[in-house]
Structure formats: C-alpha cells, structure tokens
PDB file of C-alpha atoms in Angstrom:
ATOM      1  CA  ASP G 276    -210.053 156.024  91.803  1.00 53.00           C
ATOM      2  CA  THR G 277    -211.687 153.017  90.176  1.00 62.00           C
ATOM      3  CA  GLU G 278    -214.386 152.334  92.731  1.00 91.00           C
ATOM      4  CA  VAL G 279    -217.825 150.880  92.255  1.00 96.00           C
ATOM      5  CA  THR G 280    -219.747 150.727  95.521  1.00 96.00           C
ATOM      6  CA  GLN G 281    -222.555 148.252  96.130  1.00 97.00           C
ATOM      7  CA  THR G 282    -225.010 148.067  99.002  1.00 97.00           C
ATOM      8  CA  PRO G 283    -226.013 146.060 100.861  1.00 97.00           C
ATOM      9  CA  LYS G 284    -223.200 143.534 100.967  1.00 96.00           C
ATOM     10  CA  HIS G 285    -225.549 140.827 102.245  1.00 97.00           C
ATOM     11  CA  LEU G 286    -229.318 140.553 101.893  1.00 97.00           C
ATOM     12  CA  VAL G 287    -231.704 137.839 103.030  1.00 96.00           C
ATOM     13  CA  MET G 288    -235.267 138.157 101.760  1.00 95.00           C
ATOM     14  CA  GLY G 289    -238.439 136.120 101.668  1.00 93.00           C
ATOM     15  CA  MET G 290    -240.155 135.193  98.450  1.00 93.00           C
ATOM     16  CA  THR G 291    -242.896 137.782  99.021  1.00 91.00           C
ATOM     17  CA  ASN G 292    -240.569 140.659  99.940  1.00 92.00           C
ATOM     18  CA  LYS G 293    -239.620 143.691  97.864  1.00 96.00           C
ATOM     19  CA  LYS G 294    -236.033 144.862  98.204  1.00 97.00           C
ATOM     20  CA  SER G 295    -233.466 146.788  96.182  1.00 98.00           C
ATOM     21  CA  LEU G 296    -229.761 146.502  95.472  1.00 98.00           C
ATOM     22  CA  LYS G 297    -227.874 149.757  94.944  1.00 98.00           C
ATOM     23  CA  CYS G 298    -224.749 150.610  92.975  1.00 98.00           C
ATOM     24  CA  GLU G 299    -222.846 153.870  92.791  1.00 97.00           C
ATOM     25  CA  GLN G 300    -219.806 155.092  90.855  1.00 96.00           C
ATOM     26  CA  HIS G 301    -218.314 158.564  90.592  1.00 91.00           C
ATOM     27  CA  MET G 302    -215.851 157.903  87.794  1.00 93.00           C
ATOM     28  CA  GLY G 303    -218.035 159.515  85.134  1.00 92.00           C
ATOM     29  CA  HIS G 304    -218.616 156.145  83.485  1.00 93.00           C
ATOM     30  CA  ARG G 305    -221.637 156.167  81.182  1.00 92.00           C
ATOM     31  CA  ALA G 306    -222.100 152.400  80.863  1.00 93.00           C
ATOM     32  CA  MET G 307    -223.268 150.405  83.868  1.00 95.00           C
ATOM     33  CA  TYR G 308    -223.993 146.709  84.187  1.00 95.00           C
ATOM     34  CA  TRP G 309    -225.718 144.177  86.403  1.00 97.00           C
ATOM     35  CA  TYR G 310    -224.327 140.655  86.495  1.00 96.00           C
ATOM     36  CA  LYS G 311    -225.460 137.569  88.383  1.00 97.00           C
ATOM     37  CA  GLN G 312    -222.912 135.031  89.564  1.00 96.00           C
ATOM     38  CA  LYS G 313    -223.637 131.596  90.970  1.00 95.00           C
ATOM     39  CA  ALA G 314    -221.032 129.665  92.950  1.00 89.00           C
ATOM     40  CA  LYS G 315    -218.077 128.396  90.897  1.00 85.00           C
ATOM     41  CA  LYS G 316    -219.407 130.012  87.693  1.00 91.00           C
ATOM     42  CA  PRO G 317    -218.348 133.128  85.793  1.00 93.00           C
ATOM     43  CA  PRO G 318    -220.570 136.225  85.956  1.00 94.00           C
ATOM     44  CA  GLU G 319    -223.645 136.204  83.713  1.00 94.00           C
ATOM     45  CA  LEU G 320    -224.833 139.470  82.207  1.00 94.00           C
ATOM     46  CA  MET G 321    -228.305 140.657  83.187  1.00 96.00           C
ATOM     47  CA  PHE G 322    -228.641 144.293  82.076  1.00 95.00           C
ATOM     48  CA  VAL G 323    -226.620 147.036  80.408  1.00 94.00           C
ATOM     49  CA  TYR G 324    -227.345 150.733  80.772  1.00 95.00           C
ATOM     50  CA  SER G 325    -225.780 153.235  78.415  1.00 92.00           C
ATOM     51  CA  TYR G 326    -226.249 156.940  79.140  1.00 93.00           C
ATOM     52  CA  GLU G 327    -228.940 156.040  81.684  1.00 94.00           C
ATOM     53  CA  LYS G 328    -230.959 154.108  79.134  1.00 94.00           C
ATOM     54  CA  LEU G 329    -231.445 150.352  79.150  1.00 93.00           C
ATOM     55  CA  SER G 330    -229.603 149.015  76.122  1.00 90.00           C
ATOM     56  CA  ILE G 331    -229.400 145.273  76.818  1.00 88.00           C
ATOM     57  CA  ASN G 332    -231.739 143.003  78.765  1.00 89.00           C
ATOM     58  CA  GLU G 333    -230.537 139.415  78.624  1.00 88.00           C
ATOM     59  CA  SER G 334    -234.052 137.942  78.879  1.00 89.00           C
ATOM     60  CA  VAL G 335    -234.106 138.474  82.628  1.00 94.00           C
ATOM     61  CA  PRO G 336    -237.392 137.612  84.426  1.00 95.00           C
ATOM     62  CA  SER G 337    -239.560 140.606  85.298  1.00 94.00           C
ATOM     63  CA  ARG G 338    -239.139 139.933  89.022  1.00 96.00           C
ATOM     64  CA  PHE G 339    -235.813 141.761  88.490  1.00 97.00           C
ATOM     65  CA  SER G 340    -236.366 145.408  87.592  1.00 97.00           C
ATOM     66  CA  PRO G 341    -233.389 147.673  86.922  1.00 97.00           C
ATOM     67  CA  GLU G 342    -233.437 151.444  87.293  1.00 97.00           C
ATOM     68  CA  CYS G 343    -230.853 154.092  86.476  1.00 97.00           C
ATOM     69  CA  PRO G 344    -231.898 157.330  88.251  1.00 95.00           C
ATOM     70  CA  ASN G 345    -228.810 159.247  87.094  1.00 94.00           C
ATOM     71  CA  SER G 346    -225.376 158.705  85.600  1.00 92.00           C
ATOM     72  CA  SER G 347    -223.861 157.662  88.939  1.00 95.00           C
ATOM     73  CA  LEU G 348    -226.526 155.332  90.294  1.00 97.00           C
ATOM     74  CA  LEU G 349    -227.893 151.965  89.281  1.00 98.00           C
ATOM     75  CA  ASN G 350    -230.531 150.059  91.217  1.00 98.00           C
ATOM     76  CA  LEU G 351    -231.887 146.556  90.927  1.00 98.00           C
ATOM     77  CA  HIS G 352    -235.386 146.160  92.348  1.00 98.00           C
ATOM     78  CA  LEU G 353    -236.308 142.681  93.505  1.00 97.00           C
ATOM     79  CA  HIS G 354    -239.825 141.332  93.947  1.00 95.00           C
ATOM     80  CA  ALA G 355    -241.267 137.848  94.347  1.00 94.00           C
ATOM     81  CA  LEU G 356    -237.916 136.146  93.940  1.00 95.00           C
ATOM     82  CA  GLN G 357    -237.359 132.410  94.028  1.00 96.00           C
ATOM     83  CA  PRO G 358    -234.765 130.506  96.062  1.00 96.00           C
ATOM     84  CA  GLU G 359    -232.846 129.763  92.848  1.00 96.00           C
ATOM     85  CA  ASP G 360    -232.277 133.522  92.479  1.00 97.00           C
ATOM     86  CA  SER G 361    -229.873 133.344  95.426  1.00 97.00           C
ATOM     87  CA  ALA G 362    -226.501 134.451  94.061  1.00 97.00           C
ATOM     88  CA  LEU G 363    -223.838 137.152  94.111  1.00 97.00           C
ATOM     89  CA  TYR G 364    -225.098 140.197  92.208  1.00 98.00           C
ATOM     90  CA  LEU G 365    -222.360 142.317  90.698  1.00 97.00           C
ATOM     91  CA  CYS G 366    -222.527 145.870  89.437  1.00 97.00           C
ATOM     92  CA  ALA G 367    -219.910 147.120  86.999  1.00 96.00           C
ATOM     93  CA  SER G 368    -219.145 150.222  84.984  1.00 95.00           C
ATOM     94  CA  ARG G 369    -217.081 151.268  81.981  1.00 92.00           C
ATOM     95  CA  LYS G 370    -216.127 154.683  80.674  1.00 87.00           C
ATOM     96  CA  GLU G 371    -217.111 155.815  77.194  1.00 84.00           C
ATOM     97  CA  GLY G 372    -214.701 154.324  74.687  1.00 82.00           C
ATOM     98  CA  GLY G 373    -212.814 152.473  77.403  1.00 84.00           C
ATOM     99  CA  ASN G 374    -211.783 148.837  77.333  1.00 83.00           C
ATOM    100  CA  THR G 375    -211.949 148.001  81.003  1.00 89.00           C
ATOM    101  CA  ILE G 376    -214.989 147.086  83.066  1.00 91.00           C
ATOM    102  CA  TYR G 377    -214.686 147.683  86.812  1.00 94.00           C
ATOM    103  CA  PHE G 378    -216.688 145.600  89.228  1.00 96.00           C
ATOM    104  CA  GLY G 379    -218.085 146.359  92.644  1.00 96.00           C
ATOM    105  CA  GLU G 380    -217.628 143.991  95.565  1.00 95.00           C
ATOM    106  CA  GLY G 381    -221.039 142.459  94.988  1.00 96.00           C
ATOM    107  CA  SER G 382    -224.216 141.922  96.970  1.00 97.00           C
ATOM    108  CA  TRP G 383    -224.815 138.439  98.329  1.00 96.00           C
ATOM    109  CA  LEU G 384    -228.522 137.672  98.011  1.00 97.00           C
ATOM    110  CA  THR G 385    -230.209 134.764  99.758  1.00 97.00           C
ATOM    111  CA  VAL G 386    -233.885 134.107  99.028  1.00 97.00           C
ATOM    112  CA  VAL G 387    -235.640 132.013 101.651  1.00 95.00           C
TER     113      VAL G 387
ATOM    114  CA  THR T  30    -221.554 134.122  69.378  1.00 78.00           C
ATOM    115  CA  GLN T  31    -218.078 134.747  70.714  1.00 82.00           C
ATOM    116  CA  LEU T  32    -216.650 132.186  73.104  1.00 88.00           C
ATOM    117  CA  LEU T  33    -213.562 132.130  75.292  1.00 94.00           C
ATOM    118  CA  GLU T  34    -212.157 128.739  76.251  1.00 95.00           C
ATOM    119  CA  GLN T  35    -210.194 128.977  79.486  1.00 97.00           C
ATOM    120  CA  SER T  36    -207.910 126.216  80.735  1.00 96.00           C
ATOM    121  CA  PRO T  37    -207.222 124.547  82.997  1.00 97.00           C
ATOM    122  CA  GLN T  38    -210.458 124.726  84.940  1.00 95.00           C
ATOM    123  CA  PHE T  39    -208.805 123.677  88.199  1.00 96.00           C
ATOM    124  CA  LEU T  40    -205.184 123.836  89.279  1.00 97.00           C
ATOM    125  CA  SER T  41    -203.663 122.784  92.588  1.00 97.00           C
ATOM    126  CA  ILE T  42    -199.947 123.384  92.993  1.00 97.00           C
ATOM    127  CA  GLN T  43    -197.273 123.655  95.658  1.00 97.00           C
ATOM    128  CA  GLU T  44    -195.901 126.989  96.788  1.00 98.00           C
ATOM    129  CA  GLY T  45    -192.955 128.033  94.619  1.00 98.00           C
ATOM    130  CA  GLU T  46    -194.132 126.309  91.438  1.00 98.00           C
ATOM    131  CA  ASN T  47    -194.846 128.116  88.178  1.00 98.00           C
ATOM    132  CA  LEU T  48    -198.110 127.913  86.257  1.00 98.00           C
ATOM    133  CA  THR T  49    -199.783 129.167  83.107  1.00 98.00           C
ATOM    134  CA  VAL T  50    -203.471 129.745  82.445  1.00 98.00           C
ATOM    135  CA  TYR T  51    -204.747 130.011  78.868  1.00 98.00           C
ATOM    136  CA  CYS T  52    -207.658 131.741  77.206  1.00 97.00           C
ATOM    137  CA  ASN T  53    -208.391 130.885  73.586  1.00 96.00           C
ATOM    138  CA  SER T  54    -211.000 131.942  71.070  1.00 95.00           C
ATOM    139  CA  SER T  55    -211.692 131.725  67.362  1.00 93.00           C
ATOM    140  CA  SER T  56    -212.863 135.352  67.521  1.00 92.00           C
ATOM    141  CA  VAL T  57    -210.872 138.560  67.604  1.00 94.00           C
ATOM    142  CA  PHE T  58    -211.269 140.799  70.628  1.00 94.00           C
ATOM    143  CA  SER T  59    -210.366 144.471  70.889  1.00 92.00           C
ATOM    144  CA  SER T  60    -209.183 143.921  74.455  1.00 93.00           C
ATOM    145  CA  LEU T  61    -208.641 141.142  76.936  1.00 95.00           C
ATOM    146  CA  GLN T  62    -208.962 141.551  80.658  1.00 96.00           C
ATOM    147  CA  TRP T  63    -207.830 139.302  83.494  1.00 97.00           C
ATOM    148  CA  TYR T  64    -209.549 139.371  86.860  1.00 97.00           C
ATOM    149  CA  ARG T  65    -208.913 137.608  90.157  1.00 97.00           C
ATOM    150  CA  GLN T  66    -211.838 136.850  92.416  1.00 95.00           C
ATOM    151  CA  GLU T  67    -211.944 135.735  96.037  1.00 91.00           C
ATOM    152  CA  PRO T  68    -215.013 133.843  97.353  1.00 87.00           C
ATOM    153  CA  GLY T  69    -217.893 136.220  98.059  1.00 86.00           C
ATOM    154  CA  GLU T  70    -216.115 139.220  96.525  1.00 91.00           C
ATOM    155  CA  GLY T  71    -216.344 140.932  93.164  1.00 94.00           C
ATOM    156  CA  PRO T  72    -213.725 140.349  90.455  1.00 95.00           C
ATOM    157  CA  VAL T  73    -210.678 142.571  90.856  1.00 95.00           C
ATOM    158  CA  LEU T  74    -209.013 143.754  87.670  1.00 95.00           C
ATOM    159  CA  LEU T  75    -205.436 142.566  87.216  1.00 96.00           C
ATOM    160  CA  VAL T  76    -204.671 143.843  83.724  1.00 96.00           C
ATOM    161  CA  THR T  77    -206.131 144.951  80.399  1.00 95.00           C
ATOM    162  CA  VAL T  78    -204.247 144.155  77.182  1.00 95.00           C
ATOM    163  CA  VAL T  79    -205.253 145.759  73.906  1.00 94.00           C
ATOM    164  CA  THR T  80    -202.407 145.363  71.404  1.00 94.00           C
ATOM    165  CA  GLY T  81    -201.635 142.104  69.602  1.00 95.00           C
ATOM    166  CA  GLY T  82    -198.409 140.628  70.979  1.00 96.00           C
ATOM    167  CA  GLU T  83    -198.535 142.836  74.062  1.00 96.00           C
ATOM    168  CA  VAL T  84    -196.844 141.577  77.228  1.00 98.00           C
ATOM    169  CA  LYS T  85    -197.539 143.115  80.634  1.00 97.00           C
ATOM    170  CA  LYS T  86    -195.948 142.236  83.940  1.00 97.00           C
ATOM    171  CA  LEU T  87    -197.427 142.695  87.379  1.00 95.00           C
ATOM    172  CA  LYS T  88    -194.821 141.522  89.940  1.00 96.00           C
ATOM    173  CA  ARG T  89    -194.772 137.710  89.530  1.00 97.00           C
ATOM    174  CA  LEU T  90    -197.630 137.720  86.989  1.00 98.00           C
ATOM    175  CA  THR T  91    -196.962 137.964  83.237  1.00 98.00           C
ATOM    176  CA  PHE T  92    -199.830 138.518  80.815  1.00 98.00           C
ATOM    177  CA  GLN T  93    -199.615 138.087  77.066  1.00 97.00           C
ATOM    178  CA  PHE T  94    -202.087 138.935  74.309  1.00 97.00           C
ATOM    179  CA  GLY T  95    -201.744 136.854  71.158  1.00 96.00           C
ATOM    180  CA  ASP T  96    -200.577 138.490  67.949  1.00 96.00           C
ATOM    181  CA  ALA T  97    -203.991 137.962  66.358  1.00 96.00           C
ATOM    182  CA  ARG T  98    -205.822 139.121  69.520  1.00 95.00           C
ATOM    183  CA  LYS T  99    -207.651 135.799  69.770  1.00 95.00           C
ATOM    184  CA  ASP T 100    -205.866 134.348  72.778  1.00 96.00           C
ATOM    185  CA  SER T 101    -204.124 135.294  75.984  1.00 97.00           C
ATOM    186  CA  SER T 102    -202.105 133.707  78.735  1.00 97.00           C
ATOM    187  CA  LEU T 103    -201.370 134.412  82.377  1.00 98.00           C
ATOM    188  CA  HIS T 104    -198.124 133.064  83.799  1.00 98.00           C
ATOM    189  CA  ILE T 105    -197.420 133.095  87.528  1.00 98.00           C
ATOM    190  CA  THR T 106    -193.852 132.592  88.707  1.00 98.00           C
ATOM    191  CA  ALA T 107    -193.127 131.117  92.143  1.00 98.00           C
ATOM    192  CA  ALA T 108    -196.762 130.883  93.189  1.00 98.00           C
ATOM    193  CA  GLN T 109    -197.673 131.781  96.754  1.00 97.00           C
ATOM    194  CA  PRO T 110    -200.703 130.831  98.872  1.00 96.00           C
ATOM    195  CA  GLY T 111    -201.951 134.421  98.476  1.00 95.00           C
ATOM    196  CA  ASP T 112    -202.359 133.745  94.739  1.00 96.00           C
ATOM    197  CA  THR T 113    -205.190 131.324  95.501  1.00 96.00           C
ATOM    198  CA  GLY T 114    -208.450 132.357  93.876  1.00 96.00           C
ATOM    199  CA  LEU T 115    -210.590 132.274  90.760  1.00 96.00           C
ATOM    200  CA  TYR T 116    -208.904 133.750  87.693  1.00 97.00           C
ATOM    201  CA  LEU T 117    -211.228 134.997  84.967  1.00 97.00           C
ATOM    202  CA  CYS T 118    -210.342 136.127  81.478  1.00 97.00           C
ATOM    203  CA  ALA T 119    -212.801 138.349  79.664  1.00 95.00           C
ATOM    204  CA  GLY T 120    -212.775 139.532  76.060  1.00 94.00           C
ATOM    205  CA  GLY T 121    -214.006 142.992  75.181  1.00 91.00           C
ATOM    206  CA  ASN T 122    -215.200 144.670  72.016  1.00 87.00           C
ATOM    207  CA  SER T 123    -215.804 148.254  71.026  1.00 78.00           C
ATOM    208  CA  GLY T 124    -218.682 150.327  72.345  1.00 73.00           C
ATOM    209  CA  ASN T 125    -220.604 149.204  75.384  1.00 69.00           C
ATOM    210  CA  THR T 126    -220.951 145.607  74.264  1.00 79.00           C
ATOM    211  CA  PRO T 127    -220.660 143.223  77.208  1.00 83.00           C
ATOM    212  CA  LEU T 128    -217.578 141.244  78.089  1.00 88.00           C
ATOM    213  CA  VAL T 129    -217.298 137.623  77.048  1.00 91.00           C
ATOM    214  CA  PHE T 130    -216.083 135.623  80.033  1.00 94.00           C
ATOM    215  CA  GLY T 131    -214.105 132.411  80.138  1.00 95.00           C
ATOM    216  CA  LYS T 132    -215.357 129.817  82.622  1.00 94.00           C
ATOM    217  CA  GLY T 133    -212.544 130.616  85.040  1.00 96.00           C
ATOM    218  CA  THR T 134    -209.553 128.826  86.523  1.00 97.00           C
ATOM    219  CA  ARG T 135    -209.729 127.943  90.183  1.00 96.00           C
ATOM    220  CA  LEU T 136    -206.175 128.054  91.533  1.00 97.00           C
ATOM    221  CA  SER T 137    -205.145 126.611  94.860  1.00 97.00           C
ATOM    222  CA  VAL T 138    -201.579 127.146  96.049  1.00 97.00           C
ATOM    223  CA  ILE T 139    -200.613 124.918  98.929  1.00 96.00           C
ATOM    224  CA  ALA T 140    -197.962 126.008 101.423  1.00 95.00           C
TER     225      ALA T 140
END
C-alpha cells in the first residue's frame, strides 16, 4: 500500500478565512513534504518534515503554517491567503533511506 | 544547484506512434523517478531507477537511466489516447533531500 491521503480535495476560501489542509499516510514513512503546484508547472517544494521536525522551509510566507502532530499526519494551516496562492497543494512522503517519494491526490485551493 | 532539463516540453502525436522524452543534467543523482500526472490530480509514480545503465519496462513504457546517472529517458511504444498527460522526471539524492523536478512534458495522443 503506497497511499497518501489528502483532505479536502477542493477548498474555496476568502482572504480573511482560516482553514487547514490535511495529509495522512500509514506507510511508516518518516519524511513528509508539502508542495505547491500551479497550472502547467512542476511541483514546487514548500516544507520538509523529517521525524516530525521541520527540516526545510523554502522561504514560504508565514500565512502558510505547517504542523506535524505525529508520524502519520501532516497539516498545512492557511490564514490570510491571497488570490495568487490558489493552486494544487500536494503532500508527499518517503520512507527512511528510500529513493521514492509518493504523492497524494492533492488539494485544489481557490482563494477568492 | 542541481537542475534537470526535460524535453520536449510539449508533444502532440497520433495514436500508434512512438515517442521518447528526455531528462538531462550535469549533476549525478542517486535515483531518478518518472511520474505521470492528470489535470487536477497528484503525480502518480511510474518507475524509480537507481543503477547506472538500468532499463525498466512497464508494458509499452521503457525507462532508462544513463550510465553516469545524469540522464534518463522514457520511451513509449504505440502511444494510446490514455497515455495523454503530464510526464515529470525527478532526480533524488540520499537522505531526505527534496526531489529536483524537470519542467515536465505535456503529451497529447490523438485518436
């Protein structure tokens, strides 16, 4: 089973709203990732968590706040977003020492 | 900074034709992954190659990792409309370092 589950699949939010994206994997993977993907572009890395600790933050604005409550869960808290933040947000995971990163189906975010 | 140059960027072909997509870098990668992505969906893993010179086949898809582990190719034989999508190559390194993505090849197979 190589499944990464993301919820919700679609989210529409206003610029003053607070919402969260959720990601879950039960493969025992200890590295988890958030990517942002705009139309017709490859995914862009936002954050990397390793053993539930933030190890890479690719200079992401503070209106995006990641959280890793345990080894299976990864959240992305959203607050005061801008319309240009509308994109497909992808969660991914990789097992310790593994080569392959597995992606979830993504959460489509529209900021109005 | 490691870069992966992917070509072609766009490809539109007739059903039954063959095609090859290339990923090239001046850097060595410990692994190379190929993904296929449909609009609005996450990338789906097709294959991971880790050994220089490695060739893997997945039905009509043939993947090759260069001997020096700096380049890779994806060859599709007798393309079908169901092959339409965005193909992404991604280079990996040891540890939890992030993947380096190519810009993608948008393939359209016309019936």
